[in-house]
XYZ file of C-alpha atoms in Angstrom:
382
model
C 0.011 0.012 -0.031
C 2.813 2.353 0.810
C 4.431 1.806 -2.658
C 1.105 2.783 -4.374
C 0.761 5.942 -2.211
C 4.443 6.831 -2.945
C 3.869 6.380 -6.686
C 0.589 8.466 -6.634
C 2.511 11.197 -4.737
C 5.226 11.330 -7.320
C 2.833 11.354 -10.188
C 0.830 14.100 -8.566
C 3.976 16.103 -7.782
C 5.230 15.684 -11.383
C 1.891 16.734 -12.703
C 2.086 20.065 -10.793
C 5.309 20.829 -12.460
C 3.772 20.175 -15.874
C 3.508 23.894 -16.696
C 4.451 25.221 -20.033
C 7.832 26.553 -18.843
C 8.884 23.070 -17.615
C 7.783 21.116 -20.788
C 9.660 20.788 -23.933
C 7.897 22.409 -26.831
C 5.969 19.689 -28.530
C 6.623 19.241 -32.240
C 3.722 18.890 -34.560
C 3.165 15.231 -35.103
C 2.151 13.529 -38.364
C 0.923 9.963 -38.813
C 2.312 9.935 -42.324
C 5.201 7.699 -43.106
C 8.543 9.421 -43.146
C 11.329 9.051 -45.656
C 13.330 5.858 -45.232
C 16.046 5.970 -42.625
C 19.064 3.719 -43.097
C 19.695 1.266 -40.366
C 22.705 -0.707 -39.307
C 23.840 -2.537 -36.239
C 27.481 -1.721 -36.840
C 29.246 1.150 -35.050
C 29.625 4.115 -37.326
C 31.769 7.078 -36.267
C 28.616 9.099 -35.329
C 27.245 6.148 -33.355
C 30.540 5.767 -31.491
C 30.272 9.451 -30.455
C 26.656 8.837 -29.273
C 27.927 5.833 -27.231
C 30.726 7.822 -25.547
C 28.333 10.740 -24.938
C 25.776 8.432 -23.292
C 28.495 6.968 -21.030
C 29.725 10.319 -19.790
C 26.208 11.482 -18.999
C 26.126 9.148 -15.928
C 29.235 10.344 -14.235
C 27.137 12.400 -11.882
C 26.523 10.213 -8.795
C 22.897 11.375 -8.652
C 22.246 9.991 -12.172
C 20.874 6.416 -12.428
C 20.899 4.591 -15.747
C 17.815 2.438 -16.398
C 17.275 -0.321 -18.880
C 13.687 -0.086 -20.148
C 11.683 -2.660 -22.131
C 8.750 -1.400 -24.124
C 6.052 -2.839 -26.365
C 4.268 -0.771 -29.006
C 1.999 -0.905 -32.022
C 4.145 0.132 -34.894
C 1.533 1.271 -37.317
C 0.883 4.216 -35.060
C 4.434 5.485 -35.208
C 6.801 6.817 -37.842
C 9.441 4.365 -36.574
C 11.213 4.101 -33.291
C 14.051 6.736 -33.736
C 13.513 10.497 -33.084
C 12.552 12.346 -36.254
C 11.423 15.935 -37.041
C 7.670 16.469 -37.295
C 6.872 12.846 -36.813
C 5.472 10.773 -33.942
C 8.057 8.211 -32.873
C 8.509 5.659 -30.116
C 11.478 7.465 -28.598
C 9.659 10.792 -28.818
C 6.747 9.420 -26.850
C 8.980 7.854 -24.229
C 10.994 10.998 -23.784
C 7.885 13.066 -23.347
C 6.552 10.669 -20.690
C 9.859 10.638 -18.828
C 10.047 14.439 -18.979
C 6.574 14.727 -17.375
C 7.641 12.279 -14.654
C 10.896 13.744 -13.523
C 10.395 17.376 -14.671
C 13.439 17.627 -16.928
C 14.320 16.372 -20.518
C 16.094 13.097 -21.060
C 17.695 11.201 -24.024
C 16.712 7.696 -24.848
C 18.844 5.205 -26.763
C 17.169 2.209 -28.344
C 18.692 -1.311 -28.758
C 17.061 -1.750 -32.105
C 15.721 0.625 -34.729
C 12.303 -0.326 -36.158
C 10.731 1.257 -39.245
C 7.275 2.689 -39.445
C 4.702 -0.046 -39.241
C 6.973 -2.519 -37.407
C 5.692 -3.668 -34.065
C 7.644 -4.637 -30.859
C 6.803 -7.144 -28.246
C 9.923 -6.020 -26.461
C 12.292 -3.376 -27.629
C 14.879 -2.225 -25.181
C 16.341 1.221 -24.465
C 18.361 2.972 -21.768
C 17.805 6.268 -20.228
C 19.797 8.339 -17.570
C 17.650 9.865 -14.752
C 18.707 12.465 -12.284
C 16.378 12.622 -9.344
C 15.992 16.200 -8.297
C 13.862 17.374 -5.268
C 11.081 19.572 -6.500
C 10.487 20.889 -2.907
C 14.175 21.565 -2.083
C 16.216 22.203 -5.168
C 19.721 20.863 -4.867
C 18.742 18.079 -2.402
C 20.348 14.794 -3.175
C 17.644 12.077 -3.316
C 18.189 8.284 -3.944
C 17.267 7.019 -7.379
C 13.658 5.837 -8.067
C 13.023 2.142 -7.725
C 12.499 0.462 -11.178
C 8.852 -0.413 -10.290
C 8.185 3.221 -9.531
C 9.683 4.326 -12.809
C 7.545 1.710 -14.765
C 4.246 2.757 -13.064
C 4.841 6.456 -13.347
C 5.947 6.487 -16.986
C 3.140 4.167 -18.010
C 0.704 6.656 -16.275
C 1.759 9.389 -18.616
C 1.974 7.141 -21.699
C -1.582 5.898 -21.192
C -2.853 9.493 -20.751
C -1.569 10.044 -24.298
C -2.374 7.521 -26.963
C -1.734 4.365 -25.024
C -0.002 2.543 -27.927
C 3.296 2.123 -26.226
C 3.891 0.717 -22.772
C 6.828 0.029 -20.494
C 6.835 -3.751 -19.572
C 10.067 -3.943 -17.567
C 12.696 -1.643 -15.941
C 16.045 -2.474 -14.410
C 18.904 -0.431 -12.912
C 22.123 -1.016 -14.885
C 25.713 0.328 -14.541
C 26.506 3.720 -16.118
C 28.445 2.179 -18.959
C 25.665 -0.310 -19.987
C 24.516 0.576 -23.534
C 21.104 -0.942 -24.693
C 22.281 -1.245 -28.253
C 25.956 -2.244 -28.090
C 25.550 -4.632 -25.161
C 22.855 -6.671 -26.918
C 23.875 -10.272 -27.474
C 21.129 -11.364 -29.854
C 17.787 -10.009 -31.272
C 14.751 -12.121 -32.199
C 12.218 -11.068 -34.808
C 8.847 -12.709 -35.679
C 6.880 -12.293 -38.867
C 3.198 -13.205 -39.153
C 1.652 -14.427 -42.314
C -2.155 -15.202 -42.662
C -2.956 -17.548 -45.587
C -6.421 -17.970 -47.145
C -8.749 -16.403 -49.703
C -11.011 -14.743 -47.108
C -10.484 -10.999 -46.556
C -8.438 -10.149 -43.544
C -10.300 -9.599 -40.350
C -10.656 -6.179 -38.997
C -8.895 -7.497 -35.789
C -5.869 -8.447 -37.857
C -5.571 -5.183 -39.835
C -2.006 -4.058 -39.900
C -0.958 -6.943 -37.728
C 0.056 -9.515 -40.422
C 0.719 -10.033 -44.082
C -2.302 -11.432 -45.842
C -1.451 -14.009 -48.458
C -4.525 -15.199 -50.329
C -2.713 -18.345 -51.780
C -2.159 -21.548 -49.841
C 1.346 -21.820 -48.249
C 3.397 -25.027 -48.235
C 4.815 -25.312 -44.688
C 7.359 -28.036 -45.511
C 8.755 -26.151 -48.510
C 9.176 -22.952 -46.525
C 10.955 -24.848 -43.789
C 13.419 -26.272 -46.287
C 14.095 -22.815 -47.710
C 14.812 -21.565 -44.145
C 17.450 -24.266 -43.686
C 19.259 -23.105 -46.810
C 19.624 -19.688 -45.279
C 20.703 -20.487 -41.705
C 24.317 -19.844 -40.764
C 27.043 -17.356 -41.689
C 26.621 -15.987 -45.208
C 27.104 -12.871 -47.409
C 23.518 -11.557 -47.272
C 24.018 -8.763 -49.897
C 20.949 -10.232 -51.678
C 18.922 -9.413 -48.543
C 20.310 -5.990 -47.798
C 18.168 -3.062 -48.824
C 19.719 0.093 -50.581
C 20.802 2.628 -48.113
C 22.170 0.083 -45.559
C 25.280 1.572 -43.995
C 26.666 -1.605 -42.412
C 30.340 -2.069 -42.903
C 29.936 -5.728 -44.050
C 27.041 -7.803 -45.546
C 28.304 -10.851 -43.588
C 25.809 -11.940 -40.970
C 25.192 -15.142 -39.021
C 21.632 -16.270 -38.763
C 21.410 -18.489 -35.634
C 17.835 -19.363 -36.340
C 15.396 -19.088 -39.254
C 12.277 -21.246 -39.162
C 8.597 -21.252 -39.897
C 5.843 -22.572 -37.591
C 2.087 -22.782 -37.961
C 0.216 -21.403 -35.000
C -3.340 -20.628 -34.012
C -4.488 -17.289 -35.455
C -5.264 -14.529 -32.926
C -7.493 -13.437 -31.494
C -8.596 -16.982 -30.982
C -11.995 -18.180 -29.575
C -12.848 -21.860 -29.264
C -15.443 -23.451 -31.598
C -18.375 -25.560 -30.383
C -16.360 -28.704 -31.140
C -13.273 -27.363 -29.224
C -15.411 -26.384 -26.266
C -16.867 -29.860 -26.148
C -13.365 -31.371 -26.202
C -12.259 -29.061 -23.351
C -15.341 -30.073 -21.277
C -13.243 -32.551 -19.227
C -14.726 -34.966 -16.804
C -13.101 -35.543 -13.363
C -11.390 -38.656 -14.753
C -9.914 -36.687 -17.702
C -8.640 -33.908 -15.372
C -6.885 -36.536 -13.215
C -5.338 -38.036 -16.269
C -4.034 -34.600 -17.309
C -2.563 -34.035 -13.904
C -0.677 -37.333 -14.284
C 0.702 -36.151 -17.685
C -1.404 -38.824 -19.470
C -2.754 -38.152 -22.852
C -6.554 -37.507 -22.984
C -8.086 -39.212 -25.993
C -10.275 -37.260 -28.336
C -13.980 -37.934 -28.462
C -14.610 -40.999 -30.497
C -17.129 -39.112 -32.598
C -14.699 -36.332 -33.486
C -12.460 -36.966 -36.513
C -9.326 -34.977 -37.616
C -11.386 -33.526 -40.505
C -14.162 -32.356 -38.056
C -11.552 -30.673 -35.890
C -10.065 -28.922 -38.850
C -13.395 -27.714 -40.069
C -14.188 -26.407 -36.561
C -10.922 -24.611 -36.390
C -11.383 -22.952 -39.737
C -14.985 -22.024 -39.046
C -16.567 -24.278 -41.684
C -19.798 -25.897 -40.911
C -20.406 -23.567 -37.975
C -23.532 -21.873 -39.311
C -24.348 -18.404 -40.536
C -22.223 -15.468 -39.441
C -19.092 -17.359 -38.345
C -15.883 -16.139 -40.081
C -13.701 -18.818 -41.614
C -10.149 -18.550 -40.127
C -6.973 -18.086 -41.951
C -3.896 -20.332 -41.493
C -1.348 -18.415 -39.497
C 2.348 -18.924 -39.990
C 5.138 -17.298 -37.988
C 8.729 -16.855 -39.341
C 11.312 -16.564 -36.582
C 14.677 -14.985 -37.222
C 17.334 -14.831 -34.482
C 20.813 -13.317 -34.758
C 23.114 -10.870 -33.066
C 22.427 -8.212 -35.639
C 20.663 -7.856 -38.863
C 21.127 -5.789 -42.099
C 18.657 -3.083 -43.145
C 15.398 -4.768 -44.133
C 17.095 -8.155 -44.026
C 14.238 -9.995 -42.187
C 11.523 -8.568 -44.482
C 13.485 -9.514 -47.595
C 14.093 -12.999 -46.233
C 10.327 -13.364 -45.618
C 9.598 -12.230 -49.080
C 11.624 -15.034 -50.534
C 10.227 -17.599 -48.044
C 6.701 -16.717 -48.914
C 7.371 -17.136 -52.639
C 8.678 -20.629 -51.846
C 5.448 -21.323 -49.924
C 3.201 -20.341 -52.875
C 5.307 -22.351 -55.321
C 6.712 -19.325 -57.165
C 10.305 -20.194 -56.138
C 12.137 -23.422 -55.165
C 14.759 -24.083 -52.650
C 17.317 -24.145 -55.449
C 16.059 -20.605 -56.365
C 16.693 -19.496 -52.745
C 20.304 -20.727 -52.992
C 20.793 -18.957 -56.373
C 19.432 -15.706 -54.938
C 21.738 -15.989 -51.869
C 24.736 -16.632 -54.055
C 23.846 -13.743 -56.429
C 24.874 -11.209 -53.763
C 22.679 -8.439 -55.125
C 19.262 -7.339 -53.731
C 17.826 -7.171 -57.251
C 17.842 -10.956 -57.373
C 15.480 -11.210 -54.258
C 11.716 -11.356 -54.301
C 9.659 -8.260 -53.353
C 10.055 -7.288 -49.722
C 7.472 -8.344 -47.211
C 5.379 -5.406 -45.817
C 6.269 -3.883 -42.448
C 2.948 -4.711 -40.780
C 3.717 -8.285 -40.216
C 7.112 -7.823 -38.526
C 7.537 -7.858 -34.710
C 10.662 -7.326 -32.731
C 10.232 -10.063 -30.165
C 13.131 -9.998 -27.831
C 16.532 -8.490 -27.161
C 18.975 -10.631 -25.170
C 21.608 -9.398 -22.732
C 24.217 -10.672 -20.310
C 22.813 -8.568 -17.469
C 24.980 -7.815 -14.443
């Protein structure tokens, strides 16, 4: 109870300081897509200067560096990085932190995402100096991570609510969210089927009307895993020093589409008796109803035979790509080729030919941004 009261007090206190002279002037925001920004996970000279600058910012003993994980809906932002006259993830976070602590901050992201790309967990770091609002100059201990999370989310939800802090941790002053990352995992969602895309899936996946061959796509992935020259999967404008990358994982899985609600058949199957529940607790397999065939279950899953007004479901495939770093648009170019293998427009031999061509003009059209999700950024945390 005391933590909640302390958080409410701090939010109220920061809100009182939310006068025009304490706020940064807000730039006019536009939902329109900005011009493309080159991305790279290599260290350029300018990025090295940013890294050094971010380290020196925390020499003040009153400054605490926080590692902050955030989720967001990418279609509502013009990318993650700060840009003029555009609404961005970093811009929204910096505004929320400013309202919380009463002074501007700089936020550094682990991974740059383009307009339309979502994040289940993107990570950034921020330096916060806790200054007493009642007694200027008084040294106060840093905020607890849980307090930072609740307070920043309070201000984010008062805005659009399309970005949220999901975790916060204190880290040493030299810990950099981008350069300390050990690996990154991306997911890409494809929905296959002739039916129009559901309103609930709009801008959340790539709709492919054709049937997709899961086995063929899995074979194509195996041809791309490992250390290669990925010049054929490197968009123009990429500033990475080398096209050599190591794909630790590239695979395709078929999963349930979301949002998912059980059909009549599935609800009946889950209506376990006491005997079945006991069998489950003993890790025993619960047999299907004798009257339910595999074909019936598939029809129930797809929505066929369920009566009027029931939408037929799409098949949902997820491409997972995991590596320490990626080239600009590499994942979306990879998915574009994998999808073409799934539809039969390309073969596994064609994938090998495209990889060996070492030119992006050999690749298939790039997959749209709406299906891509930054899933996780891994660290060796202290």
